[in-house]
mmCIF file of C-alpha atoms in Angstrom:
data_model
loop_
_atom_site.group_PDB
_atom_site.id
_atom_site.type_symbol
_atom_site.label_atom_id
_atom_site.label_comp_id
_atom_site.label_asym_id
_atom_site.label_seq_id
_atom_site.Cartn_x
_atom_site.Cartn_y
_atom_site.Cartn_z
ATOM 1 C CA UNK A 1 0.000 0.000 0.000
ATOM 2 C CA UNK A 2 1.458 3.363 -1.044
ATOM 3 C CA UNK A 3 2.029 6.157 1.471
ATOM 4 C CA UNK A 4 2.173 9.727 0.277
ATOM 5 C CA UNK A 5 4.195 12.493 1.926
ATOM 6 C CA UNK A 6 2.256 15.701 2.189
ATOM 7 C CA UNK A 7 3.814 18.540 0.179
ATOM 8 C CA UNK A 8 3.212 20.997 3.025
ATOM 9 C CA UNK A 9 5.610 23.586 4.329
ATOM 10 C CA UNK A 10 6.370 23.706 8.034
ATOM 11 C CA UNK A 11 4.023 26.664 8.347
ATOM 12 C CA UNK A 12 1.233 24.733 6.676
ATOM 13 C CA UNK A 13 1.819 21.713 8.917
ATOM 14 C CA UNK A 14 1.556 23.889 12.024
ATOM 15 C CA UNK A 15 -1.626 25.460 10.707
ATOM 16 C CA UNK A 16 -3.016 22.048 9.910
ATOM 17 C CA UNK A 17 -2.218 20.721 13.395
ATOM 18 C CA UNK A 18 -3.934 23.705 14.989
ATOM 19 C CA UNK A 19 -6.902 23.185 12.690
ATOM 20 C CA UNK A 20 -7.206 19.492 13.552
ATOM 21 C CA UNK A 21 -6.862 20.209 17.270
ATOM 22 C CA UNK A 22 -9.640 22.737 16.944
ATOM 23 C CA UNK A 23 -11.878 20.232 15.185
ATOM 24 C CA UNK A 24 -11.069 17.390 17.567
ATOM 25 C CA UNK A 25 -11.720 19.503 20.642
ATOM 26 C CA UNK A 26 -15.009 20.817 19.325
ATOM 27 C CA UNK A 27 -16.900 17.624 18.619
ATOM 28 C CA UNK A 28 -20.344 18.994 19.231
ATOM 29 C CA UNK A 29 -22.378 18.163 22.263
ATOM 30 C CA UNK A 30 -25.176 20.238 20.734
ATOM 31 C CA UNK A 31 -26.716 20.216 17.287
ATOM 32 C CA UNK A 32 -24.490 21.381 14.429
ATOM 33 C CA UNK A 33 -25.974 22.967 11.293
ATOM 34 C CA UNK A 34 -24.362 22.311 7.934
ATOM 35 C CA UNK A 35 -25.055 21.921 4.221
ATOM 36 C CA UNK A 36 -24.044 19.094 1.895
ATOM 37 C CA UNK A 37 -23.682 19.139 -1.860
ATOM 38 C CA UNK A 38 -25.409 15.792 -2.403
ATOM 39 C CA UNK A 39 -26.955 13.221 -0.070
ATOM 40 C CA UNK A 40 -26.108 9.734 -1.376
ATOM 41 C CA UNK A 41 -28.385 6.932 -0.098
ATOM 42 C CA UNK A 42 -26.832 3.538 0.685
ATOM 43 C CA UNK A 43 -29.684 1.104 1.438
ATOM 44 C CA UNK A 44 -28.287 -2.216 2.706
ATOM 45 C CA UNK A 45 -31.480 -4.240 2.492
ATOM 46 C CA UNK A 46 -29.969 -7.733 2.199
ATOM 47 C CA UNK A 47 -27.452 -9.583 4.342
ATOM 48 C CA UNK A 48 -25.258 -10.466 1.365
ATOM 49 C CA UNK A 49 -25.666 -7.069 -0.278
ATOM 50 C CA UNK A 50 -22.677 -4.937 -1.260
ATOM 51 C CA UNK A 51 -23.204 -1.437 -2.701
ATOM 52 C CA UNK A 52 -20.614 0.824 -4.339
ATOM 53 C CA UNK A 53 -21.167 4.569 -4.830
ATOM 54 C CA UNK A 54 -19.071 7.594 -5.821
ATOM 55 C CA UNK A 55 -18.828 10.625 -3.553
ATOM 56 C CA UNK A 56 -17.227 14.033 -3.846
ATOM 57 C CA UNK A 57 -15.564 15.893 -0.980
ATOM 58 C CA UNK A 58 -18.685 17.838 0.014
ATOM 59 C CA UNK A 59 -21.164 14.968 -0.170
ATOM 60 C CA UNK A 60 -22.684 12.824 2.580
ATOM 61 C CA UNK A 61 -23.713 9.178 2.795
ATOM 62 C CA UNK A 62 -26.851 7.904 4.494
ATOM 63 C CA UNK A 63 -26.563 4.173 5.165
ATOM 64 C CA UNK A 64 -29.749 2.315 6.085
ATOM 65 C CA UNK A 65 -29.550 -1.168 7.570
ATOM 66 C CA UNK A 66 -31.648 -4.297 6.963
ATOM 67 C CA UNK A 67 -34.897 -4.458 8.924
ATOM 68 C CA UNK A 68 -33.794 -7.703 10.557
ATOM 69 C CA UNK A 69 -30.502 -7.164 12.398
ATOM 70 C CA UNK A 70 -30.386 -10.632 13.970
ATOM 71 C CA UNK A 71 -27.203 -11.543 12.098
ATOM 72 C CA UNK A 72 -25.721 -8.047 11.550
ATOM 73 C CA UNK A 73 -22.831 -7.031 13.811
ATOM 74 C CA UNK A 74 -21.781 -3.863 12.008
ATOM 75 C CA UNK A 75 -21.029 -2.053 8.752
ATOM 76 C CA UNK A 76 -17.841 -2.125 6.689
ATOM 77 C CA UNK A 77 -16.952 0.796 4.406
ATOM 78 C CA UNK A 78 -14.089 0.397 1.932
ATOM 79 C CA UNK A 79 -12.866 3.742 0.565
ATOM 80 C CA UNK A 80 -10.754 4.066 -2.573
ATOM 81 C CA UNK A 81 -8.931 7.364 -2.108
ATOM 82 C CA UNK A 82 -7.818 9.337 -5.188
ATOM 83 C CA UNK A 83 -4.093 9.980 -5.438
ATOM 84 C CA UNK A 84 -4.508 13.747 -5.200
ATOM 85 C CA UNK A 85 -6.265 13.405 -1.814
ATOM 86 C CA UNK A 86 -3.726 10.858 -0.587
ATOM 87 C CA UNK A 87 -0.933 13.243 -1.557
ATOM 88 C CA UNK A 88 -2.550 16.029 0.474
ATOM 89 C CA UNK A 89 -3.066 13.778 3.462
ATOM 90 C CA UNK A 90 -5.318 14.991 6.279
ATOM 91 C CA UNK A 91 -6.854 17.548 3.936
ATOM 92 C CA UNK A 92 -10.271 15.849 3.923
ATOM 93 C CA UNK A 93 -12.223 14.881 7.031
ATOM 94 C CA UNK A 94 -15.023 12.370 7.473
ATOM 95 C CA UNK A 95 -17.582 12.920 10.235
ATOM 96 C CA UNK A 96 -20.286 10.757 11.761
ATOM 97 C CA UNK A 97 -23.530 12.274 13.064
ATOM 98 C CA UNK A 98 -26.592 11.244 15.040
ATOM 99 C CA UNK A 99 -29.969 12.831 15.873
ATOM 100 C CA UNK A 100 -30.300 14.067 12.305
ATOM 101 C CA UNK A 101 -32.951 16.616 11.352
ATOM 102 C CA UNK A 102 -34.660 16.450 8.987
ATOM 103 C CA UNK A 103 -34.629 12.748 8.134
ATOM 104 C CA UNK A 104 -31.902 12.497 5.460
ATOM 105 C CA UNK A 105 -33.140 12.258 1.878
ATOM 106 C CA UNK A 106 -31.869 13.096 -1.584
ATOM 107 C CA UNK A 107 -34.162 16.148 -1.626
ATOM 108 C CA UNK A 108 -32.586 17.803 1.425
ATOM 109 C CA UNK A 109 -29.221 19.568 1.563
ATOM 110 C CA UNK A 110 -29.415 21.436 4.888
ATOM 111 C CA UNK A 111 -29.154 19.384 8.076
ATOM 112 C CA UNK A 112 -28.748 19.581 11.797
ATOM 113 C CA UNK A 113 -27.127 16.814 13.855
ATOM 114 C CA UNK A 114 -24.774 15.914 16.697
ATOM 115 C CA UNK A 115 -21.268 15.069 15.556
ATOM 116 C CA UNK A 116 -19.980 11.902 17.287
ATOM 117 C CA UNK A 117 -16.789 11.214 15.331
ATOM 118 C CA UNK A 118 -14.218 13.106 13.266
ATOM 119 C CA UNK A 119 -11.064 11.929 11.534
ATOM 120 C CA UNK A 120 -9.112 12.696 8.353
ATOM 121 C CA UNK A 121 -8.348 10.579 5.307
ATOM 122 C CA UNK A 122 -4.794 9.224 5.484
ATOM 123 C CA UNK A 123 -2.028 9.429 2.909
ATOM 124 C CA UNK A 124 -3.022 6.073 1.441
ATOM 125 C CA UNK A 125 -4.997 4.940 -1.561
ATOM 126 C CA UNK A 126 -7.510 2.999 0.520
ATOM 127 C CA UNK A 127 -9.141 2.985 3.940
ATOM 128 C CA UNK A 128 -11.487 0.502 5.609
ATOM 129 C CA UNK A 129 -13.900 1.868 8.207
ATOM 130 C CA UNK A 130 -15.711 -0.498 10.562
ATOM 131 C CA UNK A 131 -18.817 0.645 12.435
ATOM 132 C CA UNK A 132 -19.836 -2.006 15.018
ATOM 133 C CA UNK A 133 -23.487 -2.090 16.111
ATOM 134 C CA UNK A 134 -23.316 -5.252 18.240
ATOM 135 C CA UNK A 135 -21.048 -6.719 20.935
ATOM 136 C CA UNK A 136 -20.689 -9.729 18.591
ATOM 137 C CA UNK A 137 -18.577 -7.704 16.135
ATOM 138 C CA UNK A 138 -15.645 -10.053 15.513
ATOM 139 C CA UNK A 139 -13.326 -8.235 13.074
ATOM 140 C CA UNK A 140 -10.084 -7.411 14.857
ATOM 141 C CA UNK A 141 -8.241 -4.105 14.681
ATOM 142 C CA UNK A 142 -5.778 -3.765 11.831
ATOM 143 C CA UNK A 143 -3.185 -1.208 10.650
ATOM 144 C CA UNK A 144 -5.252 -0.950 7.453
ATOM 145 C CA UNK A 145 -8.597 -0.167 9.081
ATOM 146 C CA UNK A 146 -10.208 2.065 11.684
ATOM 147 C CA UNK A 147 -13.094 1.292 14.005
ATOM 148 C CA UNK A 148 -15.549 4.017 14.996
ATOM 149 C CA UNK A 149 -18.470 3.912 17.369
ATOM 150 C CA UNK A 150 -21.927 3.745 15.843
ATOM 151 C CA UNK A 151 -24.442 6.496 16.586
ATOM 152 C CA UNK A 152 -27.057 5.642 19.198
ATOM 153 C CA UNK A 153 -29.856 5.914 16.647
ATOM 154 C CA UNK A 154 -28.148 3.699 14.021
ATOM 155 C CA UNK A 155 -31.406 1.849 13.342
ATOM 156 C CA UNK A 156 -32.681 5.050 11.720
ATOM 157 C CA UNK A 157 -29.575 5.156 9.515
ATOM 158 C CA UNK A 158 -25.896 6.130 9.658
ATOM 159 C CA UNK A 159 -24.982 9.622 8.394
ATOM 160 C CA UNK A 160 -21.369 10.065 7.210
ATOM 161 C CA UNK A 161 -20.195 13.405 5.830
ATOM 162 C CA UNK A 162 -17.013 14.428 3.970
ATOM 163 C CA UNK A 163 -15.532 17.915 4.189
ATOM 164 C CA UNK A 164 -12.372 19.817 3.175
ATOM 165 C CA UNK A 165 -10.504 20.907 6.328
ATOM 166 C CA UNK A 166 -7.259 22.301 4.884
ATOM 167 C CA UNK A 167 -6.720 25.620 3.145
ATOM 168 C CA UNK A 168 -4.252 26.221 0.355
ATOM 169 C CA UNK A 169 -4.858 22.891 -1.376
ATOM 170 C CA UNK A 170 -5.237 22.655 -5.165
ATOM 171 C CA UNK A 171 -8.696 23.422 -6.541
ATOM 172 C CA UNK A 172 -8.693 20.003 -8.238
ATOM 173 C CA UNK A 173 -9.301 18.387 -4.840
ATOM 174 C CA UNK A 174 -12.799 19.862 -4.836
ATOM 175 C CA UNK A 175 -13.598 17.652 -7.832
ATOM 176 C CA UNK A 176 -11.862 14.505 -6.566
ATOM 177 C CA UNK A 177 -14.105 11.447 -6.332
ATOM 178 C CA UNK A 178 -14.065 8.806 -3.609
ATOM 179 C CA UNK A 179 -15.296 5.309 -4.441
ATOM 180 C CA UNK A 180 -17.043 3.778 -1.429
ATOM 181 C CA UNK A 181 -18.248 0.195 -1.033
ATOM 182 C CA UNK A 182 -20.549 -0.641 1.886
ATOM 183 C CA UNK A 183 -21.626 -4.041 3.169
ATOM 184 C CA UNK A 184 -23.015 -5.536 6.391
ATOM 185 C CA UNK A 185 -20.607 -7.401 8.662
ATOM 186 C CA UNK A 186 -22.308 -10.625 9.716
ATOM 187 C CA UNK A 187 -22.057 -12.410 13.041
ATOM 188 C CA UNK A 188 -20.495 -15.869 13.068
ATOM 189 C CA UNK A 189 -23.901 -17.270 13.965
ATOM 190 C CA UNK A 190 -26.714 -19.225 12.414
ATOM 191 C CA UNK A 191 -29.951 -20.730 13.695
ATOM 192 C CA UNK A 192 -31.201 -24.247 14.336
ATOM 193 C CA UNK A 193 -34.909 -24.805 13.785
ATOM 194 C CA UNK A 194 -35.660 -28.065 15.600
ATOM 195 C CA UNK A 195 -38.916 -29.994 15.631
ATOM 196 C CA UNK A 196 -39.479 -33.132 17.689
ATOM 197 C CA UNK A 197 -42.426 -35.474 17.435
ATOM 198 C CA UNK A 198 -44.326 -36.393 19.504
ATOM 199 C CA UNK A 199 -44.196 -33.466 21.893
ATOM 200 C CA UNK A 200 -42.841 -33.888 25.390
ATOM 201 C CA UNK A 201 -45.564 -34.451 28.012
ATOM 202 C CA UNK A 202 -45.651 -34.990 31.747
ATOM 203 C CA UNK A 203 -46.154 -38.701 31.134
ATOM 204 C CA UNK A 204 -43.457 -38.990 28.462
ATOM 205 C CA UNK A 205 -40.730 -36.431 28.987
ATOM 206 C CA UNK A 206 -37.448 -36.035 27.167
ATOM 207 C CA UNK A 207 -34.445 -33.722 27.364
ATOM 208 C CA UNK A 208 -32.591 -32.050 24.484
ATOM 209 C CA UNK A 209 -28.824 -31.482 24.528
ATOM 210 C CA UNK A 210 -26.748 -29.527 22.001
ATOM 211 C CA UNK A 211 -22.997 -30.083 22.247
ATOM 212 C CA UNK A 212 -23.605 -31.852 25.587
ATOM 213 C CA UNK A 213 -25.351 -28.807 27.084
ATOM 214 C CA UNK A 214 -29.045 -28.929 28.081
ATOM 215 C CA UNK A 215 -31.343 -26.741 25.991
ATOM 216 C CA UNK A 216 -34.771 -25.562 27.091
ATOM 217 C CA UNK A 217 -36.115 -23.360 24.264
ATOM 218 C CA UNK A 218 -34.801 -25.503 21.435
ATOM 219 C CA UNK A 219 -37.390 -24.809 18.704
ATOM 220 C CA UNK A 220 -35.168 -21.992 17.372
ATOM 221 C CA UNK A 221 -31.647 -21.734 18.750
ATOM 222 C CA UNK A 222 -28.816 -19.365 17.751
ATOM 223 C CA UNK A 223 -25.503 -21.218 17.461
ATOM 224 C CA UNK A 224 -21.944 -20.519 16.276
ATOM 225 C CA UNK A 225 -21.136 -21.601 12.727
ATOM 226 C CA UNK A 226 -19.698 -25.073 12.266
ATOM 227 C CA UNK A 227 -20.539 -28.642 13.247
ATOM 228 C CA UNK A 228 -22.727 -29.436 16.253
ATOM 229 C CA UNK A 229 -24.151 -32.505 17.956
ATOM 230 C CA UNK A 230 -27.721 -33.056 19.122
ATOM 231 C CA UNK A 231 -28.976 -35.697 21.522
ATOM 232 C CA UNK A 232 -32.512 -36.373 22.754
ATOM 233 C CA UNK A 233 -32.564 -38.389 25.960
ATOM 234 C CA UNK A 234 -35.631 -39.960 27.550
ATOM 235 C CA UNK A 235 -36.870 -42.845 29.685
ATOM 236 C CA UNK A 236 -39.987 -43.033 27.514
ATOM 237 C CA UNK A 237 -38.367 -42.916 24.061
ATOM 238 C CA UNK A 238 -35.230 -44.200 22.440
ATOM 239 C CA UNK A 239 -32.255 -41.878 22.642
ATOM 240 C CA UNK A 240 -31.662 -40.047 19.370
ATOM 241 C CA UNK A 241 -28.310 -38.679 18.139
ATOM 242 C CA UNK A 242 -27.808 -36.274 15.238
ATOM 243 C CA UNK A 243 -24.898 -34.282 13.760
ATOM 244 C CA UNK A 244 -25.667 -31.031 11.904
ATOM 245 C CA UNK A 245 -23.885 -27.954 10.522
ATOM 246 C CA UNK A 246 -24.731 -24.307 11.141
ATOM 247 C CA UNK A 247 -23.996 -21.853 8.305
ATOM 248 C CA UNK A 248 -23.481 -18.142 8.795
ATOM 249 C CA UNK A 249 -26.707 -16.095 8.846
ATOM 250 C CA UNK A 250 -28.785 -19.107 7.754
ATOM 251 C CA UNK A 251 -31.310 -21.416 9.416
ATOM 252 C CA UNK A 252 -30.693 -25.157 9.552
ATOM 253 C CA UNK A 253 -33.889 -27.229 9.827
ATOM 254 C CA UNK A 254 -33.807 -30.516 11.717
ATOM 255 C CA UNK A 255 -36.737 -32.855 12.434
ATOM 256 C CA UNK A 256 -36.435 -35.714 14.941
ATOM 257 C CA UNK A 257 -39.101 -38.438 15.048
ATOM 258 C CA UNK A 258 -38.941 -40.054 18.464
ATOM 259 C CA UNK A 259 -39.391 -43.783 18.707
ATOM 260 C CA UNK A 260 -40.872 -45.734 21.594
ATOM 261 C CA UNK A 261 -38.664 -47.879 23.789
ATOM 262 C CA UNK A 262 -40.505 -51.067 22.802
ATOM 263 C CA UNK A 263 -38.236 -53.571 21.049
ATOM 264 C CA UNK A 264 -38.053 -53.473 17.253
ATOM 265 C CA UNK A 265 -37.690 -56.463 14.953
ATOM 266 C CA UNK A 266 -36.516 -56.636 11.333
ATOM 267 C CA UNK A 267 -36.920 -59.859 9.346
ATOM 268 C CA UNK A 268 -35.051 -60.471 6.080
ATOM 269 C CA UNK A 269 -35.365 -63.596 3.974
ATOM 270 C CA UNK A 270 -35.496 -64.783 0.346
ATOM 271 C CA UNK A 271 -38.619 -64.263 -1.719
ATOM 272 C CA UNK A 272 -41.419 -66.883 -1.359
ATOM 273 C CA UNK A 273 -40.328 -67.713 2.191
ATOM 274 C CA UNK A 274 -43.144 -68.224 4.659
ATOM 275 C CA UNK A 275 -42.505 -66.385 7.918
ATOM 276 C CA UNK A 276 -44.239 -66.888 11.244
ATOM 277 C CA UNK A 277 -43.827 -64.856 14.433
ATOM 278 C CA UNK A 278 -44.988 -66.694 17.526
ATOM 279 C CA UNK A 279 -46.998 -69.003 15.271
ATOM 280 C CA UNK A 280 -48.726 -66.209 13.341
ATOM 281 C CA UNK A 281 -47.918 -65.373 9.681
ATOM 282 C CA UNK A 282 -46.048 -62.081 9.341
ATOM 283 C CA UNK A 283 -44.725 -59.940 6.511
ATOM 284 C CA UNK A 284 -40.942 -60.006 6.101
ATOM 285 C CA UNK A 285 -40.535 -56.581 4.443
ATOM 286 C CA UNK A 286 -37.192 -55.751 6.033
ATOM 287 C CA UNK A 287 -38.759 -52.779 7.858
ATOM 288 C CA UNK A 288 -38.521 -52.650 11.652
ATOM 289 C CA UNK A 289 -41.780 -53.147 13.578
ATOM 290 C CA UNK A 290 -42.696 -53.163 17.245
ATOM 291 C CA UNK A 291 -42.764 -56.324 19.318
ATOM 292 C CA UNK A 292 -43.373 -56.839 23.005
ATOM 293 C CA UNK A 293 -40.619 -57.357 25.532
ATOM 294 C CA UNK A 294 -39.892 -61.016 26.228
ATOM 295 C CA UNK A 295 -39.430 -64.290 24.332
ATOM 296 C CA UNK A 296 -40.401 -64.599 20.650
ATOM 297 C CA UNK A 297 -40.017 -67.308 18.026
ATOM 298 C CA UNK A 298 -39.454 -66.660 14.318
ATOM 299 C CA UNK A 299 -40.037 -69.609 11.953
ATOM 300 C CA UNK A 300 -39.015 -69.709 8.277
ATOM 301 C CA UNK A 301 -40.380 -72.227 5.774
ATOM 302 C CA UNK A 302 -38.797 -72.306 2.322
ATOM 303 C CA UNK A 303 -39.892 -75.374 0.358
ATOM 304 C CA UNK A 304 -38.974 -78.376 2.488
ATOM 305 C CA UNK A 305 -36.536 -76.280 4.525
ATOM 306 C CA UNK A 306 -37.700 -75.075 7.973
ATOM 307 C CA UNK A 307 -35.814 -73.232 10.702
ATOM 308 C CA UNK A 308 -36.852 -71.576 13.981
ATOM 309 C CA UNK A 309 -34.983 -68.843 15.816
ATOM 310 C CA UNK A 310 -35.815 -67.450 19.266
ATOM 311 C CA UNK A 311 -35.336 -63.883 20.517
ATOM 312 C CA UNK A 312 -35.226 -62.522 24.070
ATOM 313 C CA UNK A 313 -36.407 -58.975 23.355
ATOM 314 C CA UNK A 314 -35.477 -56.105 25.715
ATOM 315 C CA UNK A 315 -36.868 -52.554 25.616
ATOM 316 C CA UNK A 316 -34.773 -50.070 23.680
ATOM 317 C CA UNK A 317 -33.177 -52.689 21.425
ATOM 318 C CA UNK A 318 -33.575 -53.454 17.717
ATOM 319 C CA UNK A 319 -33.225 -57.052 16.495
ATOM 320 C CA UNK A 320 -32.622 -58.408 13.002
ATOM 321 C CA UNK A 321 -33.356 -61.975 11.903
ATOM 322 C CA UNK A 322 -31.835 -62.765 8.522
ATOM 323 C CA UNK A 323 -32.352 -66.067 6.696
ATOM 324 C CA UNK A 324 -29.503 -66.706 4.283
ATOM 325 C CA UNK A 325 -29.757 -69.496 1.748
ATOM 326 C CA UNK A 326 -26.413 -70.243 0.177
ATOM 327 C CA UNK A 327 -24.883 -72.842 -2.134
ATOM 328 C CA UNK A 328 -21.360 -74.240 -2.023
ATOM 329 C CA UNK A 329 -19.201 -75.550 -4.864
ATOM 330 C CA UNK A 330 -16.644 -78.326 -4.389
ATOM 331 C CA UNK A 331 -14.384 -80.026 -6.888
ATOM 332 C CA UNK A 332 -13.708 -83.783 -6.837
ATOM 333 C CA UNK A 333 -11.097 -85.757 -8.738
#
C-alpha cells in the first residue's frame, strides 16, 4: 500500500495541526448545522448485499440497515482514495452524526445533527472503516482499518459526511471522487430450527442437549457456525443422536421423530419364504416393527426347509433376523 508524503511547508503543517486540534476539541455536544452538496443513499437491504457509490468531498452518505438485524454485527466501508487526496493527506475529514434533522433524503441539503466522530483521510490509496453495532462484532483491529463507534440511533440510519478541512490545497481536490463500497458485517452465527415429534408431556418427557449442554427453548436456537451434535434423551423414548452444521446467517432445519422404547424387529429372507412370528404369519418386508418385551419365536419355511430362531427382546433394542440361503461348490477328482 502506497504512502504519500504531504507537500506541506512547516508553516502549513503547524496550521493544519492547529486546525485538527480545533476540530477534535469541538466535537459537538449540541446540534451542528451544515449543508451538503449531495446526499447519497446507501440502502443495505440484504445480508449479502454490497453497494458501491461515488462521492465528492462535500457529499454525505446515508446508510440504512436491513430491517432484521439478527445476524448483523456492524457495517464495513471500503474507501478508494484518489491519489490527489492521498498526496494532500489529512486535507479531507469524514464525520459521523446522530440525531439528524430532517430525516436524510436526496431532496434535502441542509441538516442539523450531533457530531460523534471526526477523523481525516490518510495518505493512502484505501481505507477501511468499521462501524460495530453489536457486541458480537468479531473483526479485529488492523493497521489498514479504523473502528468508529456507531451512533445511538443507528437503526434510523448512519450519516457520514465528507468535508475539506485544509486551506491552500489545489482546486482540483474539490472535484476529486471517492469510491465507497458498503456491506453488512455478519455475526459468526446461524440458527437451528428443531422440531421433535411427539411433543414432550408430563407422562413422556425427554431432554434435548446440544454439544452436551441442556437446551430448554430448542425450537429456534442461535448457534456458532460449524458442526454441532444433538442428543434427545428420555426414559420413555429411544435416545436419538444427530450431527448437523450451522452456516453463517442461515437457518438449519432438523426434524427428529422419536421412537418408543418397545423392542423393534426386522426380518429379512429370500422371496417366497413363509414367515411366522410366535406361530402367526407375518410380513418379512425388512422394515422394523414393534414387538413386546420377552421371548419370541421366528419360523421360516422355504420349500422343504424349515428353521426356527428365538429372541429374548429387551426394551430399547432393535433385532434383526436374517435367513440366508447359500450354495457351495466343491471339486472332486
